[in-house]
Amino acid sequence: MTATTVKTSPIEGQKPGTSGLRKKTKVFMEPHFLENFVQSIIDAIGGATGKTLILGGDGRYFNDRAAQVILRMCAANGAKKVIVGTNALLSTPAASNLIRKRDADGGFIMSASHNPGGEFEDFGLKFNGANGGPAPESVTDKIYNRSREITEYRIIETQDADLSKPGAAKMGDMEIEIVNPVTDYADLMETLFDFGAIRDLFAAGFSIRFDAMHAITGPYAREILERRLGAKPGSVVNGQPLPDFGRGHPDPNPVWAKDLMDVMMGPDAPDFGAASDGDGDRNMIVGRSIYVTPSDSLAVLAANAHHAPGYAAGLSGVARSMPTSRAADLVADKAGIGSYETPTGWKFFGNLLDAGRVTLCGEESAGTGSDHVREKDGLWAVLLWLNILAARRQSVAEIMAAHWAEYGRNYYSRHDYEAVPKDRANDLVTRMRGLLNELPGKEFAGLTVGAADDFAYTDPVDGSVSERQGLRIAFTDGSRIVMRLSGTGTEGATLRVYLERYQPANGELNLPVEDALAPVIQAAEEIAKIREYTGKDAPDVTT
Ligand code: G1P
Ligand code: ZN
């Protein structure tokens, strides 16, 4: 079994986006595409010689084949050991945990997150570093640069490794350790939360519906919620991971998790509803007849985390991505702890977490997490909610009402315009950039612009600067519009418009969201001419 060096040449389009490289599966399956990218990663991290790496993915179509290629390339590049989940499965947070727990040098995560999976859908690959978090931009830039000059990759020719059950194997000189993908993660959750209190809650008749959306969290949720915590068998639905996610769109939001929404808004709703995405890092929280926006969820978790043993000592600070509503800032301000605003993408939280500046982080896109790993973590958010519900013995609706009565409410919505021709989307952004300086002082839909800029972030830990991270228009009444183009789409451009309006605690706290936001939505249209540029009368997805 010898390593072969295969001649290759650069392939266009290997620039990692918001979260690794995502492409149509067919593109990933083209000759040399995966191999070029994997070799570029290995080269960018200074080679694999002597390293221990983690490997796993969300089980989507091509996950199994890609895993064997990555193993063969790790072996050919001199890796000491690869620790891989059975059948090459690992949720993203579980992979992050394994990297940290096993002191690995990093890990490959095969996933396109919430993007649909299948032969004609999406595949993805990203690299996480030794802290368990997504490679920072300095590394992803290196990967990209390497992909543009690559001339060869190394691989060994050998039989596939049998990954069907836990155990040990060898590929060339490289060791392979196959582990149960759930156990270490479930054990970690037991250290953070009061499983006894949550068990008591379920024993008292509390009901939950967890929708795994035919994606990776099914086995995790069954083990933790049903087996370890005693939720009624059947509480986990769509729990069998499928390569095409049952042809669904495993993105936990009211649009794609409509079944769950319908149940939770219906007459026989359980006490608590939740869902997670393709690779298990996103979460959706729904109470009986009440949907909790991810921005509000982050704020409520920040205000109540002390109920969980893992956070009893309080939080060091809270971070949110720039487009996320400012609800969490209000909690941080009141608690006298730091609050940080970072660009979109979990990789920007890594330094803050590593430096101990923040304990909790979150994004409006249904990502919430803490310093327990370096990824957002869907089931973790569900368990923290359950711990809080167990401690407070109130309903989700009661907890939300009390929260808004204390802090006021940040009405919030995101409008997505999908598959917009790239040049039209770029034109819209370019025109907006040119307008920013003229906006302050002008009035739109009765709102006066206070400030407008293109968000630039200076990392307070390492001083690195990330520019052009989203257009922000702040109005004098505290309302806000943010616009940016998605960095994860695989087809055309996706324009995201984030809308926010603050009502203080003595204001109107129970308006329908679209009503509360109506002037902000109108102002966005007047300023950005969204209809004209996208050619669409309405957003494709509203969350
Ligand atoms: C989207 C979300 C972002 C999240 C990322 C990865 O990125 O908006 O918050 O970190 O997916 O899950 P976008 O497509 O907006 O670049
Ligand atoms: Zn995800």
PDB file of N, CA and C in Angstrom, residues 175-263:
ATOM      1  N   GLU A 175      -3.445   5.085  11.995  1.00  0.00           N
ATOM      2  CA  GLU A 175      -4.483   4.431  12.801  1.00  0.00           C
ATOM      3  C   GLU A 175      -5.823   5.094  12.527  1.00  0.00           C
ATOM      4  N   ILE A 176      -6.873   4.278  12.560  1.00  0.00           N
ATOM      5  CA  ILE A 176      -8.229   4.828  12.495  1.00  0.00           C
ATOM      6  C   ILE A 176      -8.964   4.339  13.736  1.00  0.00           C
ATOM      7  N   GLU A 177      -9.540   5.272  14.463  1.00  0.00           N
ATOM      8  CA  GLU A 177     -10.357   4.885  15.621  1.00  0.00           C
ATOM      9  C   GLU A 177     -11.805   5.250  15.298  1.00  0.00           C
ATOM     10  N   ILE A 178     -12.662   4.247  15.353  1.00  0.00           N
ATOM     11  CA  ILE A 178     -14.068   4.494  15.019  1.00  0.00           C
ATOM     12  C   ILE A 178     -14.847   4.575  16.333  1.00  0.00           C
ATOM     13  N   VAL A 179     -15.533   5.691  16.535  1.00  0.00           N
ATOM     14  CA  VAL A 179     -16.215   5.904  17.817  1.00  0.00           C
ATOM     15  C   VAL A 179     -17.721   6.088  17.625  1.00  0.00           C
ATOM     16  N   ASN A 180     -18.466   5.740  18.664  1.00  0.00           N
ATOM     17  CA  ASN A 180     -19.891   6.041  18.668  1.00  0.00           C
ATOM     18  C   ASN A 180     -20.042   7.565  18.598  1.00  0.00           C
ATOM     19  N   PRO A 181     -20.770   8.069  17.624  1.00  0.00           N
ATOM     20  CA  PRO A 181     -20.812   9.531  17.443  1.00  0.00           C
ATOM     21  C   PRO A 181     -21.572  10.274  18.539  1.00  0.00           C
ATOM     22  N   VAL A 182     -22.388   9.537  19.307  1.00  0.00           N
ATOM     23  CA  VAL A 182     -23.287  10.204  20.265  1.00  0.00           C
ATOM     24  C   VAL A 182     -22.713  10.270  21.679  1.00  0.00           C
ATOM     25  N   THR A 183     -22.002   9.199  22.094  1.00  0.00           N
ATOM     26  CA  THR A 183     -21.683   9.036  23.519  1.00  0.00           C
ATOM     27  C   THR A 183     -20.948  10.228  24.139  1.00  0.00           C
ATOM     28  N   ASP A 184     -19.841  10.639  23.542  1.00  0.00           N
ATOM     29  CA  ASP A 184     -19.050  11.715  24.161  1.00  0.00           C
ATOM     30  C   ASP A 184     -19.853  13.007  24.255  1.00  0.00           C
ATOM     31  N   TYR A 185     -20.644  13.249  23.219  1.00  0.00           N
ATOM     32  CA  TYR A 185     -21.445  14.467  23.206  1.00  0.00           C
ATOM     33  C   TYR A 185     -22.509  14.416  24.310  1.00  0.00           C
ATOM     34  N   ALA A 186     -23.189  13.283  24.412  1.00  0.00           N
ATOM     35  CA  ALA A 186     -24.232  13.163  25.442  1.00  0.00           C
ATOM     36  C   ALA A 186     -23.623  13.296  26.843  1.00  0.00           C
ATOM     37  N   ASP A 187     -22.435  12.723  27.022  1.00  0.00           N
ATOM     38  CA  ASP A 187     -21.760  12.843  28.323  1.00  0.00           C
ATOM     39  C   ASP A 187     -21.450  14.306  28.640  1.00  0.00           C
ATOM     40  N   LEU A 188     -21.014  15.043  27.618  1.00  0.00           N
ATOM     41  CA  LEU A 188     -20.714  16.465  27.828  1.00  0.00           C
ATOM     42  C   LEU A 188     -21.979  17.212  28.280  1.00  0.00           C
ATOM     43  N   MET A 189     -23.108  16.909  27.644  1.00  0.00           N
ATOM     44  CA  MET A 189     -24.352  17.589  28.015  1.00  0.00           C
ATOM     45  C   MET A 189     -24.703  17.315  29.484  1.00  0.00           C
ATOM     46  N   GLU A 190     -24.413  16.096  29.936  1.00  0.00           N
ATOM     47  CA  GLU A 190     -24.730  15.765  31.339  1.00  0.00           C
ATOM     48  C   GLU A 190     -23.922  16.606  32.318  1.00  0.00           C
ATOM     49  N   THR A 191     -22.726  17.061  31.878  1.00  0.00           N
ATOM     50  CA  THR A 191     -21.919  17.883  32.790  1.00  0.00           C
ATOM     51  C   THR A 191     -22.442  19.318  32.862  1.00  0.00           C
ATOM     52  N   LEU A 192     -23.207  19.741  31.870  1.00  0.00           N
ATOM     53  CA  LEU A 192     -23.627  21.151  31.811  1.00  0.00           C
ATOM     54  C   LEU A 192     -24.997  21.390  32.430  1.00  0.00           C
ATOM     55  N   PHE A 193     -25.863  20.380  32.315  1.00  0.00           N
ATOM     56  CA  PHE A 193     -27.263  20.601  32.686  1.00  0.00           C
ATOM     57  C   PHE A 193     -27.702  19.706  33.840  1.00  0.00           C
ATOM     58  N   ASP A 194     -28.747  20.150  34.494  1.00  0.00           N
ATOM     59  CA  ASP A 194     -29.299  19.407  35.620  1.00  0.00           C
ATOM     60  C   ASP A 194     -30.244  18.334  35.067  1.00  0.00           C
ATOM     61  N   PHE A 195     -29.668  17.192  34.692  1.00  0.00           N
ATOM     62  CA  PHE A 195     -30.474  16.138  34.087  1.00  0.00           C
ATOM     63  C   PHE A 195     -31.540  15.635  35.076  1.00  0.00           C
ATOM     64  N   GLY A 196     -31.225  15.665  36.361  1.00  0.00           N
ATOM     65  CA  GLY A 196     -32.205  15.222  37.361  1.00  0.00           C
ATOM     66  C   GLY A 196     -33.459  16.092  37.314  1.00  0.00           C
ATOM     67  N   ALA A 197     -33.252  17.416  37.279  1.00  0.00           N
ATOM     68  CA  ALA A 197     -34.392  18.340  37.264  1.00  0.00           C
ATOM     69  C   ALA A 197     -35.202  18.166  35.977  1.00  0.00           C
ATOM     70  N   ILE A 198     -34.495  17.953  34.860  1.00  0.00           N
ATOM     71  CA  ILE A 198     -35.224  17.801  33.589  1.00  0.00           C
ATOM     72  C   ILE A 198     -35.986  16.467  33.588  1.00  0.00           C
ATOM     73  N   ARG A 199     -35.362  15.444  34.166  1.00  0.00           N
ATOM     74  CA  ARG A 199     -36.067  14.147  34.277  1.00  0.00           C
ATOM     75  C   ARG A 199     -37.350  14.310  35.094  1.00  0.00           C
ATOM     76  N   ASP A 200     -37.237  15.063  36.187  1.00  0.00           N
ATOM     77  CA  ASP A 200     -38.425  15.299  37.034  1.00  0.00           C
ATOM     78  C   ASP A 200     -39.509  16.033  36.251  1.00  0.00           C
ATOM     79  N   LEU A 201     -39.076  16.972  35.425  1.00  0.00           N
ATOM     80  CA  LEU A 201     -40.038  17.728  34.622  1.00  0.00           C
ATOM     81  C   LEU A 201     -40.808  16.777  33.702  1.00  0.00           C
ATOM     82  N   PHE A 202     -40.073  15.912  33.003  1.00  0.00           N
ATOM     83  CA  PHE A 202     -40.740  14.949  32.110  1.00  0.00           C
ATOM     84  C   PHE A 202     -41.615  13.983  32.918  1.00  0.00           C
ATOM     85  N   ALA A 203     -41.098  13.573  34.071  1.00  0.00           N
ATOM     86  CA  ALA A 203     -41.866  12.617  34.885  1.00  0.00           C
ATOM     87  C   ALA A 203     -43.190  13.238  35.336  1.00  0.00           C
ATOM     88  N   ALA A 204     -43.194  14.572  35.469  1.00  0.00           N
ATOM     89  CA  ALA A 204     -44.419  15.256  35.905  1.00  0.00           C
ATOM     90  C   ALA A 204     -45.394  15.469  34.743  1.00  0.00           C
ATOM     91  N   GLY A 205     -45.056  14.935  33.562  1.00  0.00           N
ATOM     92  CA  GLY A 205     -46.012  14.992  32.451  1.00  0.00           C
ATOM     93  C   GLY A 205     -45.684  16.009  31.371  1.00  0.00           C
ATOM     94  N   PHE A 206     -44.590  16.724  31.529  1.00  0.00           N
ATOM     95  CA  PHE A 206     -44.179  17.707  30.524  1.00  0.00           C
ATOM     96  C   PHE A 206     -43.925  16.989  29.202  1.00  0.00           C
ATOM     97  N   SER A 207     -44.433  17.589  28.106  1.00  0.00           N
ATOM     98  CA  SER A 207     -44.297  16.908  26.815  1.00  0.00           C
ATOM     99  C   SER A 207     -43.465  17.731  25.834  1.00  0.00           C
ATOM    100  N   ILE A 208     -42.743  17.020  24.982  1.00  0.00           N
ATOM    101  CA  ILE A 208     -41.864  17.673  24.008  1.00  0.00           C
ATOM    102  C   ILE A 208     -42.024  17.000  22.651  1.00  0.00           C
ATOM    103  N   ARG A 209     -41.875  17.781  21.596  1.00  0.00           N
ATOM    104  CA  ARG A 209     -41.774  17.226  20.253  1.00  0.00           C
ATOM    105  C   ARG A 209     -40.489  17.785  19.658  1.00  0.00           C
ATOM    106  N   PHE A 210     -39.560  16.877  19.370  1.00  0.00           N
ATOM    107  CA  PHE A 210     -38.293  17.292  18.780  1.00  0.00           C
ATOM    108  C   PHE A 210     -38.245  16.773  17.355  1.00  0.00           C
ATOM    109  N   ASP A 211     -38.150  17.690  16.395  1.00  0.00           N
ATOM    110  CA  ASP A 211     -38.146  17.301  14.984  1.00  0.00           C
ATOM    111  C   ASP A 211     -36.704  17.292  14.467  1.00  0.00           C
ATOM    112  N   ALA A 212     -36.187  16.088  14.218  1.00  0.00           N
ATOM    113  CA  ALA A 212     -34.796  15.984  13.749  1.00  0.00           C
ATOM    114  C   ALA A 212     -34.693  16.172  12.240  1.00  0.00           C
ATOM    115  N   MET A 213     -35.803  16.370  11.579  1.00  0.00           N
ATOM    116  CA  MET A 213     -35.844  16.695  10.155  1.00  0.00           C
ATOM    117  C   MET A 213     -35.072  15.680   9.299  1.00  0.00           C
ATOM    118  N   HIS A 214     -35.094  14.420   9.690  1.00  0.00           N
ATOM    119  CA  HIS A 214     -34.385  13.345   8.975  1.00  0.00           C
ATOM    120  C   HIS A 214     -32.894  13.618   8.847  1.00  0.00           C
ATOM    121  N   ALA A 215     -32.367  14.384   9.789  1.00  0.00           N
ATOM    122  CA  ALA A 215     -30.954  14.740   9.698  1.00  0.00           C
ATOM    123  C   ALA A 215     -30.196  14.164  10.897  1.00  0.00           C
ATOM    124  N   ILE A 216     -29.018  14.701  11.150  1.00  0.00           N
ATOM    125  CA  ILE A 216     -28.075  14.021  12.044  1.00  0.00           C
ATOM    126  C   ILE A 216     -28.529  13.949  13.506  1.00  0.00           C
ATOM    127  N   THR A 217     -29.387  14.878  13.975  1.00  0.00           N
ATOM    128  CA  THR A 217     -29.649  14.887  15.423  1.00  0.00           C
ATOM    129  C   THR A 217     -30.589  13.786  15.896  1.00  0.00           C
ATOM    130  N   GLY A 218     -31.207  13.037  14.958  1.00  0.00           N
ATOM    131  CA  GLY A 218     -32.111  11.978  15.397  1.00  0.00           C
ATOM    132  C   GLY A 218     -31.501  11.082  16.477  1.00  0.00           C
ATOM    133  N   PRO A 219     -30.379  10.407  16.187  1.00  0.00           N
ATOM    134  CA  PRO A 219     -29.790   9.519  17.194  1.00  0.00           C
ATOM    135  C   PRO A 219     -29.362  10.243  18.465  1.00  0.00           C
ATOM    136  N   TYR A 220     -28.903  11.473  18.335  1.00  0.00           N
ATOM    137  CA  TYR A 220     -28.491  12.238  19.525  1.00  0.00           C
ATOM    138  C   TYR A 220     -29.710  12.544  20.391  1.00  0.00           C
ATOM    139  N   ALA A 221     -30.787  12.988  19.753  1.00  0.00           N
ATOM    140  CA  ALA A 221     -31.981  13.383  20.505  1.00  0.00           C
ATOM    141  C   ALA A 221     -32.627  12.162  21.160  1.00  0.00           C
ATOM    142  N   ARG A 222     -32.642  11.038  20.443  1.00  0.00           N
ATOM    143  CA  ARG A 222     -33.237   9.841  21.053  1.00  0.00           C
ATOM    144  C   ARG A 222     -32.460   9.435  22.294  1.00  0.00           C
ATOM    145  N   GLU A 223     -31.142   9.431  22.181  1.00  0.00           N
ATOM    146  CA  GLU A 223     -30.317   9.023  23.320  1.00  0.00           C
ATOM    147  C   GLU A 223     -30.514   9.982  24.501  1.00  0.00           C
ATOM    148  N   ILE A 224     -30.441  11.288  24.210  1.00  0.00           N
ATOM    149  CA  ILE A 224     -30.447  12.245  25.323  1.00  0.00           C
ATOM    150  C   ILE A 224     -31.868  12.483  25.832  1.00  0.00           C
ATOM    151  N   LEU A 225     -32.795  12.825  24.939  1.00  0.00           N
ATOM    152  CA  LEU A 225     -34.135  13.206  25.409  1.00  0.00           C
ATOM    153  C   LEU A 225     -34.937  11.987  25.863  1.00  0.00           C
ATOM    154  N   GLU A 226     -34.943  10.951  25.038  1.00  0.00           N
ATOM    155  CA  GLU A 226     -35.801   9.817  25.374  1.00  0.00           C
ATOM    156  C   GLU A 226     -35.120   8.866  26.367  1.00  0.00           C
ATOM    157  N   ARG A 227     -33.853   8.485  26.084  1.00  0.00           N
ATOM    158  CA  ARG A 227     -33.236   7.491  26.967  1.00  0.00           C
ATOM    159  C   ARG A 227     -32.728   8.099  28.257  1.00  0.00           C
ATOM    160  N   ARG A 228     -31.916   9.142  28.162  1.00  0.00           N
ATOM    161  CA  ARG A 228     -31.303   9.646  29.400  1.00  0.00           C
ATOM    162  C   ARG A 228     -32.251  10.541  30.208  1.00  0.00           C
ATOM    163  N   LEU A 229     -33.171  11.245  29.541  1.00  0.00           N
ATOM    164  CA  LEU A 229     -34.022  12.190  30.275  1.00  0.00           C
ATOM    165  C   LEU A 229     -35.464  11.713  30.452  1.00  0.00           C
ATOM    166  N   GLY A 230     -35.808  10.638  29.798  1.00  0.00           N
ATOM    167  CA  GLY A 230     -37.123  10.057  30.045  1.00  0.00           C
ATOM    168  C   GLY A 230     -38.283  10.704  29.325  1.00  0.00           C
ATOM    169  N   ALA A 231     -38.013  11.480  28.274  1.00  0.00           N
ATOM    170  CA  ALA A 231     -39.144  11.978  27.474  1.00  0.00           C
ATOM    171  C   ALA A 231     -39.856  10.772  26.867  1.00  0.00           C
ATOM    172  N   LYS A 232     -41.148  10.931  26.655  1.00  0.00           N
ATOM    173  CA  LYS A 232     -41.957   9.821  26.140  1.00  0.00           C
ATOM    174  C   LYS A 232     -41.374   9.285  24.829  1.00  0.00           C
ATOM    175  N   PRO A 233     -41.279   7.942  24.660  1.00  0.00           N
ATOM    176  CA  PRO A 233     -40.810   7.429  23.367  1.00  0.00           C
ATOM    177  C   PRO A 233     -41.690   8.006  22.255  1.00  0.00           C
ATOM    178  N   GLY A 234     -41.053   8.378  21.153  1.00  0.00           N
ATOM    179  CA  GLY A 234     -41.822   9.009  20.078  1.00  0.00           C
ATOM    180  C   GLY A 234     -41.789  10.529  20.155  1.00  0.00           C
ATOM    181  N   SER A 235     -41.182  11.065  21.213  1.00  0.00           N
ATOM    182  CA  SER A 235     -41.060  12.528  21.306  1.00  0.00           C
ATOM    183  C   SER A 235     -40.170  13.063  20.194  1.00  0.00           C
ATOM    184  N   VAL A 236     -39.194  12.216  19.784  1.00  0.00           N
ATOM    185  CA  VAL A 236     -38.321  12.605  18.672  1.00  0.00           C
ATOM    186  C   VAL A 236     -38.982  12.138  17.382  1.00  0.00           C
ATOM    187  N   VAL A 237     -39.270  13.064  16.491  1.00  0.00           N
ATOM    188  CA  VAL A 237     -39.884  12.683  15.212  1.00  0.00           C
ATOM    189  C   VAL A 237     -38.903  12.918  14.073  1.00  0.00           C
ATOM    190  N   ASN A 238     -39.131  12.222  12.964  1.00  0.00           N
ATOM    191  CA  ASN A 238     -38.206  12.278  11.823  1.00  0.00           C
ATOM    192  C   ASN A 238     -36.777  12.013  12.283  1.00  0.00           C
ATOM    193  N   GLY A 239     -36.631  11.022  13.137  1.00  0.00           N
ATOM    194  CA  GLY A 239     -35.351  10.782  13.806  1.00  0.00           C
ATOM    195  C   GLY A 239     -34.374   9.909  13.050  1.00  0.00           C
ATOM    196  N   GLN A 240     -34.766   9.401  11.885  1.00  0.00           N
ATOM    197  CA  GLN A 240     -33.862   8.542  11.124  1.00  0.00           C
ATOM    198  C   GLN A 240     -33.094   9.396  10.105  1.00  0.00           C
ATOM    199  N   PRO A 241     -31.767   9.536  10.280  1.00  0.00           N
ATOM    200  CA  PRO A 241     -31.027  10.345   9.297  1.00  0.00           C
ATOM    201  C   PRO A 241     -31.073   9.713   7.905  1.00  0.00           C
ATOM    202  N   LEU A 242     -31.349  10.487   6.896  1.00  0.00           N
ATOM    203  CA  LEU A 242     -31.411   9.984   5.525  1.00  0.00           C
ATOM    204  C   LEU A 242     -30.477  10.810   4.629  1.00  0.00           C
ATOM    205  N   PRO A 243     -29.889  10.173   3.592  1.00  0.00           N
ATOM    206  CA  PRO A 243     -28.930  10.892   2.736  1.00  0.00           C
ATOM    207  C   PRO A 243     -29.537  12.108   2.029  1.00  0.00           C
ATOM    208  N   ASP A 244     -30.864  12.089   1.841  1.00  0.00           N
ATOM    209  CA  ASP A 244     -31.487  13.262   1.202  1.00  0.00           C
ATOM    210  C   ASP A 244     -32.437  13.974   2.165  1.00  0.00           C
ATOM    211  N   PHE A 245     -32.263  13.654   3.471  1.00  0.00           N
ATOM    212  CA  PHE A 245     -33.103  14.269   4.507  1.00  0.00           C
ATOM    213  C   PHE A 245     -34.587  14.126   4.172  1.00  0.00           C
ATOM    214  N   GLY A 246     -34.946  12.960   3.578  1.00  0.00           N
ATOM    215  CA  GLY A 246     -36.346  12.751   3.221  1.00  0.00           C
ATOM    216  C   GLY A 246     -36.830  13.785   2.221  1.00  0.00           C
ATOM    217  N   ARG A 247     -35.904  14.259   1.392  1.00  0.00           N
ATOM    218  CA  ARG A 247     -36.192  15.296   0.384  1.00  0.00           C
ATOM    219  C   ARG A 247     -36.613  16.608   1.022  1.00  0.00           C
ATOM    220  N   GLY A 248     -36.322  16.750   2.287  1.00  0.00           N
ATOM    221  CA  GLY A 248     -36.718  17.986   2.961  1.00  0.00           C
ATOM    222  C   GLY A 248     -35.607  19.018   2.916  1.00  0.00           C
ATOM    223  N   HIS A 249     -35.874  20.106   3.557  1.00  0.00           N
ATOM    224  CA  HIS A 249     -34.923  21.207   3.656  1.00  0.00           C
ATOM    225  C   HIS A 249     -34.654  21.342   5.150  1.00  0.00           C
ATOM    226  N   PRO A 250     -33.560  20.725   5.629  1.00  0.00           N
ATOM    227  CA  PRO A 250     -33.389  20.600   7.077  1.00  0.00           C
ATOM    228  C   PRO A 250     -32.920  21.894   7.734  1.00  0.00           C
ATOM    229  N   ASP A 251     -33.749  22.904   7.629  1.00  0.00           N
ATOM    230  CA  ASP A 251     -33.433  24.210   8.212  1.00  0.00           C
ATOM    231  C   ASP A 251     -34.533  24.513   9.225  1.00  0.00           C
ATOM    232  N   PRO A 252     -34.194  24.532  10.498  1.00  0.00           N
ATOM    233  CA  PRO A 252     -35.240  24.664  11.517  1.00  0.00           C
ATOM    234  C   PRO A 252     -35.755  26.089  11.651  1.00  0.00           C
ATOM    235  N   ASN A 253     -36.720  26.417  10.867  1.00  0.00           N
ATOM    236  CA  ASN A 253     -37.387  27.712  11.005  1.00  0.00           C
ATOM    237  C   ASN A 253     -38.858  27.499  10.649  1.00  0.00           C
ATOM    238  N   PRO A 254     -39.700  28.513  10.909  1.00  0.00           N
ATOM    239  CA  PRO A 254     -41.141  28.300  10.722  1.00  0.00           C
ATOM    240  C   PRO A 254     -41.519  27.893   9.302  1.00  0.00           C
ATOM    241  N   VAL A 255     -40.682  28.230   8.321  1.00  0.00           N
ATOM    242  CA  VAL A 255     -41.013  27.871   6.940  1.00  0.00           C
ATOM    243  C   VAL A 255     -40.707  26.403   6.684  1.00  0.00           C
ATOM    244  N   TRP A 256     -39.500  25.979   6.996  1.00  0.00           N
ATOM    245  CA  TRP A 256     -39.092  24.617   6.656  1.00  0.00           C
ATOM    246  C   TRP A 256     -39.499  23.592   7.705  1.00  0.00           C
ATOM    247  N   ALA A 257     -39.750  24.047   8.917  1.00  0.00           N
ATOM    248  CA  ALA A 257     -40.253  23.115   9.942  1.00  0.00           C
ATOM    249  C   ALA A 257     -41.742  23.401  10.165  1.00  0.00           C
ATOM    250  N   LYS A 258     -42.452  23.502   9.050  1.00  0.00           N
ATOM    251  CA  LYS A 258     -43.863  23.890   9.137  1.00  0.00           C
ATOM    252  C   LYS A 258     -44.694  22.867   9.906  1.00  0.00           C
ATOM    253  N   ASP A 259     -44.389  21.582   9.725  1.00  0.00           N
ATOM    254  CA  ASP A 259     -45.141  20.544  10.454  1.00  0.00           C
ATOM    255  C   ASP A 259     -45.093  20.803  11.952  1.00  0.00           C
ATOM    256  N   LEU A 260     -43.897  21.082  12.414  1.00  0.00           N
ATOM    257  CA  LEU A 260     -43.731  21.330  13.843  1.00  0.00           C
ATOM    258  C   LEU A 260     -44.509  22.578  14.256  1.00  0.00           C
ATOM    259  N   MET A 261     -44.423  23.611  13.438  1.00  0.00           N
ATOM    260  CA  MET A 261     -45.161  24.840  13.745  1.00  0.00           C
ATOM    261  C   MET A 261     -46.656  24.558  13.842  1.00  0.00           C
ATOM    262  N   ASP A 262     -47.166  23.782  12.873  1.00  0.00           N
ATOM    263  CA  ASP A 262     -48.599  23.484  12.866  1.00  0.00           C
ATOM    264  C   ASP A 262     -49.013  22.759  14.141  1.00  0.00           C
ATOM    265  N   VAL A 263     -48.202  21.782  14.538  1.00  0.00           N
ATOM    266  CA  VAL A 263     -48.532  21.048  15.762  1.00  0.00           C
ATOM    267  C   VAL A 263     -48.505  21.986  16.969  1.00  0.00           C
TER     268      VAL A 263
END
